Coordinates of C-alpha atoms in Angstrom, one line a residue:
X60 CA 94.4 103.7 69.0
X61 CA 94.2 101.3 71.8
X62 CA 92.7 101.2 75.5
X63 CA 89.4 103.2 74.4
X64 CA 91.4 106.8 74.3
X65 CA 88.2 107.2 71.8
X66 CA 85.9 107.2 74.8
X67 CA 84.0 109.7 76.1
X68 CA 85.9 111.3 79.0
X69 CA 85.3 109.4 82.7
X70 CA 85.2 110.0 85.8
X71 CA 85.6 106.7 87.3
X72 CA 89.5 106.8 86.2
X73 CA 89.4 108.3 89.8
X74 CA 91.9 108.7 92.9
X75 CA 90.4 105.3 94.7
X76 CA 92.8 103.1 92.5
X77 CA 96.0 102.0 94.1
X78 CA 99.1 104.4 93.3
X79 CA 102.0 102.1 91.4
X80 CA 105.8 103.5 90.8
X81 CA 108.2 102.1 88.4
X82 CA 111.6 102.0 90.0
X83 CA 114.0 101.4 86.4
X84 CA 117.8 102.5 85.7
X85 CA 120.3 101.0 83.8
X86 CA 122.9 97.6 84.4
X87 CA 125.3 99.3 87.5
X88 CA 122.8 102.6 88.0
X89 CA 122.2 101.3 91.9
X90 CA 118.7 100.8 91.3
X91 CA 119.1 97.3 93.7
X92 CA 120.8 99.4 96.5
X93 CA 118.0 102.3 96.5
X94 CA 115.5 99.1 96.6
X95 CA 117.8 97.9 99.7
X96 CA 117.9 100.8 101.3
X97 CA 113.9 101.7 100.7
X98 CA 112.9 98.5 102.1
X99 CA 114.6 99.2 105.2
X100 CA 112.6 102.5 105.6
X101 CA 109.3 102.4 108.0
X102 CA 107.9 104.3 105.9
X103 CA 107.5 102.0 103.3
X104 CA 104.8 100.3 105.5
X105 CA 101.7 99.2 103.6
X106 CA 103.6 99.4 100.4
X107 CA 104.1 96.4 98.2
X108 CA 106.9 95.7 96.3
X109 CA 107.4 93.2 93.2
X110 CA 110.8 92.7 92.1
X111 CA 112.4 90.1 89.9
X112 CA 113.9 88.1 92.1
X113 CA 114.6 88.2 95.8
X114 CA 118.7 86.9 94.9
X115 CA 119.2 90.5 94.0
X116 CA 117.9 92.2 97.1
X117 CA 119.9 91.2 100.4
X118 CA 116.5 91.0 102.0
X119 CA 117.3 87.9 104.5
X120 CA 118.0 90.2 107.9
X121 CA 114.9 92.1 107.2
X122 CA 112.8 89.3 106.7
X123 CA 109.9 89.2 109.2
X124 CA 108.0 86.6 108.3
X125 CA 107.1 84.6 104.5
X126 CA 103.7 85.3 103.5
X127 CA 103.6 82.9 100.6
X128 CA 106.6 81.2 98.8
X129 CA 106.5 84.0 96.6
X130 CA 106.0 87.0 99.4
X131 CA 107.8 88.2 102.6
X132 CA 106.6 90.6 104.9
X133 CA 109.4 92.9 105.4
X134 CA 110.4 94.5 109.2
X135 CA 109.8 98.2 108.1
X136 CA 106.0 96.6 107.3
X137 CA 106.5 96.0 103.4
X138 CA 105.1 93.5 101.4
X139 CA 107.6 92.0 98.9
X140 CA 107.1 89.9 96.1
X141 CA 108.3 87.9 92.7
X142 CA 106.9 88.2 89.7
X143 CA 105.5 85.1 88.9
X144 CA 104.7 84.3 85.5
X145 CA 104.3 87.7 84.3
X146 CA 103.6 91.2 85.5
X147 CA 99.7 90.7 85.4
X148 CA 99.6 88.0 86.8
X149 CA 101.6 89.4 89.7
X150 CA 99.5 92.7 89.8
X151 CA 96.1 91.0 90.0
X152 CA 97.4 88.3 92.2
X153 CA 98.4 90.7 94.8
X154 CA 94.5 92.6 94.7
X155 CA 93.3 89.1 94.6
X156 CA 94.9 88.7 98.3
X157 CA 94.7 92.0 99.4
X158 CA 90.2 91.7 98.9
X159 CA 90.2 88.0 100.4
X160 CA 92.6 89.6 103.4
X161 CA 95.4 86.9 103.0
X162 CA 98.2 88.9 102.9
X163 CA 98.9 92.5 104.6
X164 CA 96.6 95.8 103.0
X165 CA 98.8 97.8 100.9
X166 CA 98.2 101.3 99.5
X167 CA 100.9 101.5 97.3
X168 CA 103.0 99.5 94.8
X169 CA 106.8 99.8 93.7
X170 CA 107.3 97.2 90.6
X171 CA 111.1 97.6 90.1
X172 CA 112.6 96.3 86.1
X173 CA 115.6 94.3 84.8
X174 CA 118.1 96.8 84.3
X175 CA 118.0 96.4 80.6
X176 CA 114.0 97.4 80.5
X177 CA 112.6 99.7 78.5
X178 CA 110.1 100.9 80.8
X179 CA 107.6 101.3 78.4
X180 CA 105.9 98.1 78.5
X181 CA 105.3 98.2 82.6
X182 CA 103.4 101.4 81.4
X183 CA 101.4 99.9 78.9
X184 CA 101.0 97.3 81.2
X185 CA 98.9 99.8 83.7
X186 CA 97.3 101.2 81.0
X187 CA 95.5 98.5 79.1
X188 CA 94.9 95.8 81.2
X189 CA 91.7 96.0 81.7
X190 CA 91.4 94.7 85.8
X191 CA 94.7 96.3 86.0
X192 CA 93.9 99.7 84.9
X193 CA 91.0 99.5 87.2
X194 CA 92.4 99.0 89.9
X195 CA 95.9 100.4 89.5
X196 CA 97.0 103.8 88.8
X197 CA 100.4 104.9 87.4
X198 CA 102.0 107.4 90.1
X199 CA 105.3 107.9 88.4
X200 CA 108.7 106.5 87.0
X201 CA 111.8 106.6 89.0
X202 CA 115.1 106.1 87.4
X203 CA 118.5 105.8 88.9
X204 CA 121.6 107.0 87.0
X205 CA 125.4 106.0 87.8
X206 CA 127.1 109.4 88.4
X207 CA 130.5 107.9 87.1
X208 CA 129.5 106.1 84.4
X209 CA 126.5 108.0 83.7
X210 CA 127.3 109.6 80.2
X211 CA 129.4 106.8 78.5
X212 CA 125.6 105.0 79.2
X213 CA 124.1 107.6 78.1
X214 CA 126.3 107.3 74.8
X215 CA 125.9 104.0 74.4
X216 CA 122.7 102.6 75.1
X217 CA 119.4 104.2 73.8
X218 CA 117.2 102.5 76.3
X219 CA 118.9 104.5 79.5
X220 CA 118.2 107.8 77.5
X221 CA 114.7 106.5 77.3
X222 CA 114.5 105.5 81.0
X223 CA 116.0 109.2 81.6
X224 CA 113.3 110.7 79.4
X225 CA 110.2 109.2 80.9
X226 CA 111.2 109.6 84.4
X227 CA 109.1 111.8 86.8
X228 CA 112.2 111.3 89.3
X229 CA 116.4 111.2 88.3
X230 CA 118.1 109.4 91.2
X231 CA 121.4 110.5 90.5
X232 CA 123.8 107.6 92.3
X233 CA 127.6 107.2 93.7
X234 CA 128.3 111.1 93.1
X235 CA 130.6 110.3 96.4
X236 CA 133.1 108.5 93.8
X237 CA 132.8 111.2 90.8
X238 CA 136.8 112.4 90.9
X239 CA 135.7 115.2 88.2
X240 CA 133.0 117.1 87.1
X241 CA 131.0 116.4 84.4
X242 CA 128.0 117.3 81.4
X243 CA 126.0 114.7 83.3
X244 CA 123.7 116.7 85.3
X245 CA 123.1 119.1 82.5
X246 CA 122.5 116.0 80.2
X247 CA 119.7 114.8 82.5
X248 CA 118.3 118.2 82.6
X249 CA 117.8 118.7 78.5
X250 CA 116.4 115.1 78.4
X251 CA 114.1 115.7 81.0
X252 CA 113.5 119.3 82.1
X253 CA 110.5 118.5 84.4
X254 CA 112.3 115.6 86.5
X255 CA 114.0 116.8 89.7
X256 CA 117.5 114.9 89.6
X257 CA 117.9 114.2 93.0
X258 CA 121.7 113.0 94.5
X259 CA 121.8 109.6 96.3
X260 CA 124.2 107.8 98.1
X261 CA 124.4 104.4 99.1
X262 CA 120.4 104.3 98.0
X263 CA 119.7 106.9 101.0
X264 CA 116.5 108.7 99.8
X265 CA 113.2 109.1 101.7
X266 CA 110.4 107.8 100.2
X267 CA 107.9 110.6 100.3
X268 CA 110.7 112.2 98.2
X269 CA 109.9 109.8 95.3
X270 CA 106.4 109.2 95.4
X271 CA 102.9 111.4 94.6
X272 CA 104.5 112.2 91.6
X273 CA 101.1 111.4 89.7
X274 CA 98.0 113.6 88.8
X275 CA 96.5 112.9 91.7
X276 CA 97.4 114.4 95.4
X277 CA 98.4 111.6 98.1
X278 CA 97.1 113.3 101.3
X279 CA 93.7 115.7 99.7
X280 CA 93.3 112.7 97.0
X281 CA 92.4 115.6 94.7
X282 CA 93.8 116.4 91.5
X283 CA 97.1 118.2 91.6
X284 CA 97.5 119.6 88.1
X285 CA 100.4 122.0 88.3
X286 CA 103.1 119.2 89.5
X287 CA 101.6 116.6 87.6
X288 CA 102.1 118.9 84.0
X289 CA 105.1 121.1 85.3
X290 CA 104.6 122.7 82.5
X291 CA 106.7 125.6 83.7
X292 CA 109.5 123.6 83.7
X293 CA 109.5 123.0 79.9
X294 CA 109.2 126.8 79.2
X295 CA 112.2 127.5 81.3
X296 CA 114.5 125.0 78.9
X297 CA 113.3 126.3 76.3
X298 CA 114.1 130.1 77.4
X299 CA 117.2 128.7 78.1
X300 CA 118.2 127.3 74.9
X301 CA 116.8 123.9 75.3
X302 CA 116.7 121.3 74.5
X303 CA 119.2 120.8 72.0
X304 CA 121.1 124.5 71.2
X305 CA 124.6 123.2 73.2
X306 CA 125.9 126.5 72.0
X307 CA 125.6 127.4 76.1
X308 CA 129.1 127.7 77.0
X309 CA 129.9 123.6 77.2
X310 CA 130.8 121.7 74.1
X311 CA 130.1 118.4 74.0
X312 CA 132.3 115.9 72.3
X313 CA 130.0 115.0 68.8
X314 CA 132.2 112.0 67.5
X315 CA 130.2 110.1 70.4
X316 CA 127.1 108.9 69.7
X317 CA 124.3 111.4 71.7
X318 CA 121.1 109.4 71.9
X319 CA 120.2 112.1 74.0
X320 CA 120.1 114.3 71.2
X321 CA 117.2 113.0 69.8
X322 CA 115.2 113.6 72.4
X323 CA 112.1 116.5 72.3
X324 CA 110.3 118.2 75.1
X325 CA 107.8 121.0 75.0
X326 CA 104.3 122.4 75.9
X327 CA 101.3 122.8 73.1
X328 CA 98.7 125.3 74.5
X329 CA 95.3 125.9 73.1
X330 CA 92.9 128.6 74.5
X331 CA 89.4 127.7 72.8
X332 CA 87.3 124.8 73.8
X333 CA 88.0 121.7 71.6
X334 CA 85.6 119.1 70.4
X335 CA 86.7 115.3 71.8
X336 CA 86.3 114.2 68.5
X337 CA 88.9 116.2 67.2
X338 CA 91.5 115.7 69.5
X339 CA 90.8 111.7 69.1
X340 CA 91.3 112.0 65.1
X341 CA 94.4 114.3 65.6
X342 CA 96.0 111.7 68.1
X343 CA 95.3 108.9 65.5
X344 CA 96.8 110.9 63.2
X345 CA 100.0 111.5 65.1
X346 CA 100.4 108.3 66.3
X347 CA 99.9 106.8 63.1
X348 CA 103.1 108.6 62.0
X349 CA 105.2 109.1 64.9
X350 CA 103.5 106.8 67.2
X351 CA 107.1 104.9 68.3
X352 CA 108.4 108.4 69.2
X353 CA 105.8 109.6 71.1
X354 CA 107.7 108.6 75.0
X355 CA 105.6 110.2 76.8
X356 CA 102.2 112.5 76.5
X357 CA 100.3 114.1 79.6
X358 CA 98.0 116.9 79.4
X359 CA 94.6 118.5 80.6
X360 CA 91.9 119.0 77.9
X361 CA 89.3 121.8 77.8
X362 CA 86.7 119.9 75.9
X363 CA 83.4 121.7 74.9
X364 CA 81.2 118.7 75.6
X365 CA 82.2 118.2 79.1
X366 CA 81.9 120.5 82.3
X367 CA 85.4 120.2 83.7
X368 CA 88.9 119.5 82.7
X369 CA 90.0 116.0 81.4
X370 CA 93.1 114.5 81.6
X371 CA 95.1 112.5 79.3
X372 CA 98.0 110.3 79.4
X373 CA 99.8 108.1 77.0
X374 CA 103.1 106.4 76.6
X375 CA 103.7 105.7 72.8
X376 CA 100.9 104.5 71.2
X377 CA 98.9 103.1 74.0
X378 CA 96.5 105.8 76.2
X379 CA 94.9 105.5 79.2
X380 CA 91.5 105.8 79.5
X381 CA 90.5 109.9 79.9
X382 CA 89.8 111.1 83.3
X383 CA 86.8 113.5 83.8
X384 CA 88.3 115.9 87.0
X385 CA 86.1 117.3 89.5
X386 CA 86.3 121.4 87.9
X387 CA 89.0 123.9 87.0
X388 CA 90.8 125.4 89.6
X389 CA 89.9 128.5 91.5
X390 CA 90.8 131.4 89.3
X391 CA 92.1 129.3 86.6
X392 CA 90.8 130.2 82.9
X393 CA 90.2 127.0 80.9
X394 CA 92.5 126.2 78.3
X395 CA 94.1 122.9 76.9
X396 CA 97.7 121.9 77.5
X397 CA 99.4 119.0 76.5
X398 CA 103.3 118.1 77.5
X399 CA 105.3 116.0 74.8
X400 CA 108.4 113.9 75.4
X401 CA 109.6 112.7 71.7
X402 CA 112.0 111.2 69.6
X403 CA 113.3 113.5 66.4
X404 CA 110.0 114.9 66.4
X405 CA 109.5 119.0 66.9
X406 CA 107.4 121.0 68.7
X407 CA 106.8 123.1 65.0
X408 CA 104.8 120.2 62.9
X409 CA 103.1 118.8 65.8
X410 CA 101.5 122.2 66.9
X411 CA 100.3 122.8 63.6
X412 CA 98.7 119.6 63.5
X413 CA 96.9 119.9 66.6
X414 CA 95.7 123.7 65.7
X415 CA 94.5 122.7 62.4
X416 CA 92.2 119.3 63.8
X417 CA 91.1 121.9 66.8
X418 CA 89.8 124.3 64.2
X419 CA 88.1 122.0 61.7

């Protein structure tokens, strides 16, 4: 398993590291005009932004002044960059400048992908670098989604169901030139129960709406647990039928090919204090065998060895680094609880797994 998921749980995976969002959506989603219309936003103030090149943001009347030949300083406050190079070398580039004071302080970071990205990568990225994943911190994925051409995407390109899938936000664009109804929404929903899809036009979105998405709180910088799992969100698909029994009054046209189909969500809950050693060997063992379909993992561990509750995070194979929190909520009886987004994987095999390592 790599980035030290075998550690010990610790603390020093802590709140102090700079939040970093993923803005990703397919060729035509209107991820560039969201970007446009975010950059514009005063809010976006002591945020920096690396994108892949400044030909595809009309950034020239908001220019303010050029920081490096690389880096504007947008009006609204914004720092925006290129990558050069490669995404590391952008990332610790930018901290570089931001300790020696030669560009603007930033508290934030929006690193937006080709349209043809998996996303997955960006994540490792944040996860395994190890002066990155220092001083960086994944907040969460946003992905924009073309309300018109939305499901024939969908159907024909397995990387936007994975962009949907991993997504802590669904920016659902253009819904102002949708002649018809459609499955879309309810698509987006089984792929993703937990993301709130939210409807966009001409990129107008506030940006508080898509950021703090991650574990930890932007204004207490304490853990938030409860959003960061929304675990309840998960349950509530799966009372309703979901993920994948369409038998709910829609019917879907199956000579198309539904990557969507393929995709898993659910909760595995665990009451008794587990040994770290035991969850390590049974996340070996699953990524060992499923490791490619394993999109997404996030979950807080009640761990016998440790006073508190530790979090875990993985994308695929790759892990961050546990985090030790502070203590379990007020009133909150410790327990274990791990949220899964897979590929043709079930929630059946993979609970069993888990019980039988946590009982050894």
């Amino acid at each position: 398993m790599q980035n030290d998921t075998a550690n010990s749980p610790d603390s020093s995976a802590g709140p102090e590291r700079l939040p970093v969002s993923v803005l990703t959506g397919f060729l035509g989603s209107g991820k560039t005009t969201v970007l446009n219309a975010l950059l514009k936003h005063p809010d976006m103030g002591q945020t920096a932004v690396i994108i892949n090149e400044f030909g595809e943001v009309g950034i020239d009347n908001l220019l303010v002044e050029t920081a490096s030949e690389d880096m504007v300083v947008m009006e609204s406050g914004c720092l925006c960059c290129t990558i050069r190079g490669d995404l590391i070398e952008t990332l610790r580039s930018l901290i570089k400048r931001r300790w020696n004071n030669e560009i603007p302080a930033f508290n934030r970071v929006v690193i937006e992908t080709t349209g043809l990205a998996d996303p997955a990568p960006i994540l490792h990225t944040l996860m395994t670098d190890p002066v990155i994943s220092t001083r960086y911190r994944l907040d969460g994925v946003i992905t924009t989604v073309d309300a018109v051409n939305g499901s024939a995407t969908l159907d024909a390109q397995p990387e936007a169901v994975k962009q949907a899938a991993v997504a802590d936000r669904i920016l659902l664009t253009k819904t102002d030139l949708m002649e018809q109804e459609s499955d879309l929404m309810e698509r987006l929903r089984v792929i993703n129960p937990a993301a709130p899809v939210l409807s966009v036009i001409q990129g107008d979105i506030a940006p508080d709406a898509l950021f703090g998405t991650g574990l930890y709180d932007p204004g207490t910088k304490t853990p938030d647990v409860a959003q960061w799992l929304a675990e309840e969100a998960y349950d509530q698909a799966s009372q309703h039928g979901h993920p994948h029994d369409h038998t709910h009054g829609h019917h879907h046209d199956h000579d198309r090919n539904r990557h969507d189909d393929r995709i898993r969500s659910f909760v595995i809950r665990y009451d008794a204090p587990i040994a770290w050693d035991a969850f390590v060997d049974w996340i070996e063992a699953l990524i060992a065998t499923h490791g490619a379909n394993l999109l997404r993992m996030k979950g807080i561990l009640y761990v016998a060895e440790v006073d508190g509750p530790v979090a875990v995070h993985g994308v695929q194979h790759v892990f961050h680094p546990p985090a030790l929190l502070a203590g379990w909520a007020e009133g909150e009886t410790p327990s274990s609880r791990l949220v899964i987004i897979a590929r043709d994987l079930n929630k059946d095999p993979v609970e069993k797994m888990f019980h039988a390592f946590m009982a050894q």
